Amino acid sequence: MVTTRVIVNDLKLNMKIGDVEYPGDARKATFYYTADDRVDFRELIRLFAREFKVRIEMRQMGSTRSPTHWRHWHSADANCALVVANRF
């Protein structure tokens, strides 16, 4: 996460990386972010792909002015973890 935030800051992009998801096969990484306006990802995706050596997918999770969106995301994630934990 630290590396992704450093790259975003170096490119001076107006966005925040909130979460990263790597599926089991480790061939792709999904980056969840917030941004108030449109963001040009072309250079960012090239740098992420070079750094992490995986296919990159970007998913917007609301704007940086909407903290409730992140609370909902993390709440849903926590509930999912509880369901998985209770199955075992």
Tab-separated table of C-alpha atoms in Angstrom:
chain	number	residue	atom	x	y	z
A	1	MET	CA	0.000	0.000	0.000
A	2	VAL	CA	2.800	2.408	0.814
A	3	THR	CA	4.391	1.953	-2.621
A	4	THR	CA	1.094	2.662	-4.383
A	5	ARG	CA	0.548	5.860	-2.423
A	6	VAL	CA	4.101	7.034	-3.151
A	7	ILE	CA	3.572	6.480	-6.893
A	8	VAL	CA	0.241	8.362	-6.802
A	9	ASN	CA	1.871	11.271	-4.955
A	10	ASP	CA	4.844	11.346	-7.360
A	11	LEU	CA	2.435	11.624	-10.303
A	12	LYS	CA	0.504	14.369	-8.440
A	13	LEU	CA	-2.828	12.651	-9.020
A	14	ASN	CA	-5.844	13.905	-7.101
A	15	MET	CA	-6.935	10.526	-5.731
A	16	LYS	CA	-6.487	8.231	-2.740
A	17	ILE	CA	-5.800	4.496	-2.882
A	18	GLY	CA	-7.960	2.842	-0.249
A	19	ASP	CA	-7.498	-0.880	-0.742
A	20	VAL	CA	-5.792	-3.469	-2.943
A	21	GLU	CA	-7.108	-6.941	-3.719
A	22	TYR	CA	-4.979	-9.821	-5.041
A	23	PRO	CA	-6.903	-12.945	-6.099
A	24	GLY	CA	-5.394	-16.363	-5.424
A	25	ASP	CA	-3.758	-16.713	-8.846
A	26	ALA	CA	-1.780	-13.449	-8.354
A	27	ARG	CA	-2.033	-12.497	-12.025
A	28	LYS	CA	-4.094	-9.372	-11.421
A	29	ALA	CA	-4.416	-6.678	-8.755
A	30	THR	CA	-7.527	-4.564	-8.209
A	31	PHE	CA	-6.901	-1.126	-6.715
A	32	TYR	CA	-9.846	0.612	-5.036
A	33	TYR	CA	-9.627	4.393	-4.930
A	34	THR	CA	-11.538	7.599	-4.265
A	35	ALA	CA	-11.348	10.706	-6.441
A	36	ASP	CA	-13.430	13.852	-6.795
A	37	ASP	CA	-12.794	14.271	-10.528
A	38	ARG	CA	-11.731	12.152	-13.476
A	39	VAL	CA	-8.211	10.749	-13.211
A	40	ASP	CA	-5.922	9.924	-16.136
A	41	PHE	CA	-4.629	6.454	-15.193
A	42	ARG	CA	-2.451	5.708	-18.202
A	43	GLU	CA	0.914	6.458	-16.592
A	44	LEU	CA	-0.217	5.195	-13.177
A	45	ILE	CA	-1.218	1.788	-14.581
A	46	ARG	CA	2.089	1.483	-16.454
A	47	LEU	CA	4.041	2.185	-13.262
A	48	PHE	CA	1.892	-0.167	-11.151
A	49	ALA	CA	2.257	-2.961	-13.736
A	50	ARG	CA	6.022	-2.477	-13.872
A	51	GLU	CA	6.320	-2.371	-10.064
A	52	PHE	CA	4.022	-5.313	-9.213
A	53	LYS	CA	4.322	-7.375	-12.443
A	54	VAL	CA	0.582	-8.111	-12.633
A	55	ARG	CA	-2.400	-6.942	-14.657
A	56	ILE	CA	-3.901	-3.811	-13.067
A	57	GLU	CA	-7.574	-3.025	-12.576
A	58	MET	CA	-8.847	0.244	-11.053
A	59	ARG	CA	-12.217	0.540	-9.282
A	60	GLN	CA	-13.636	3.811	-7.983
A	61	MET	CA	-15.315	3.630	-4.597
A	62	GLY	CA	-16.899	7.100	-4.463
A	63	SER	CA	-15.405	10.520	-4.008
A	64	THR	CA	-12.894	11.658	-1.404
A	65	ARG	CA	-15.642	13.877	-0.002
A	66	SER	CA	-17.812	10.863	0.813
A	67	PRO	CA	-16.441	9.047	3.885
A	68	THR	CA	-19.664	7.057	4.202
A	69	HIS	CA	-18.752	5.163	1.042
A	70	TRP	CA	-15.555	3.887	2.662
A	71	ARG	CA	-17.339	3.061	5.912
A	72	HIS	CA	-19.848	0.967	3.978
A	73	TRP	CA	-17.042	-0.782	2.044
A	74	HIS	CA	-15.075	-1.684	5.171
A	75	SER	CA	-18.225	-2.676	7.034
A	76	ALA	CA	-19.229	-5.039	4.224
A	77	ASP	CA	-15.700	-6.433	4.120
A	78	ALA	CA	-15.764	-7.102	7.874
A	79	ASN	CA	-19.144	-8.838	7.620
A	80	CYS	CA	-17.850	-11.029	4.802
A	81	ALA	CA	-14.855	-12.020	6.922
A	82	LEU	CA	-17.187	-12.976	9.770
A	83	VAL	CA	-19.277	-15.195	7.474
A	84	VAL	CA	-16.144	-16.954	6.184
A	85	ALA	CA	-14.743	-17.377	9.709
A	86	ASN	CA	-18.023	-18.835	10.977
A	87	ARG	CA	-18.049	-21.507	8.269
A	88	PHE	CA	-14.877	-23.135	9.580
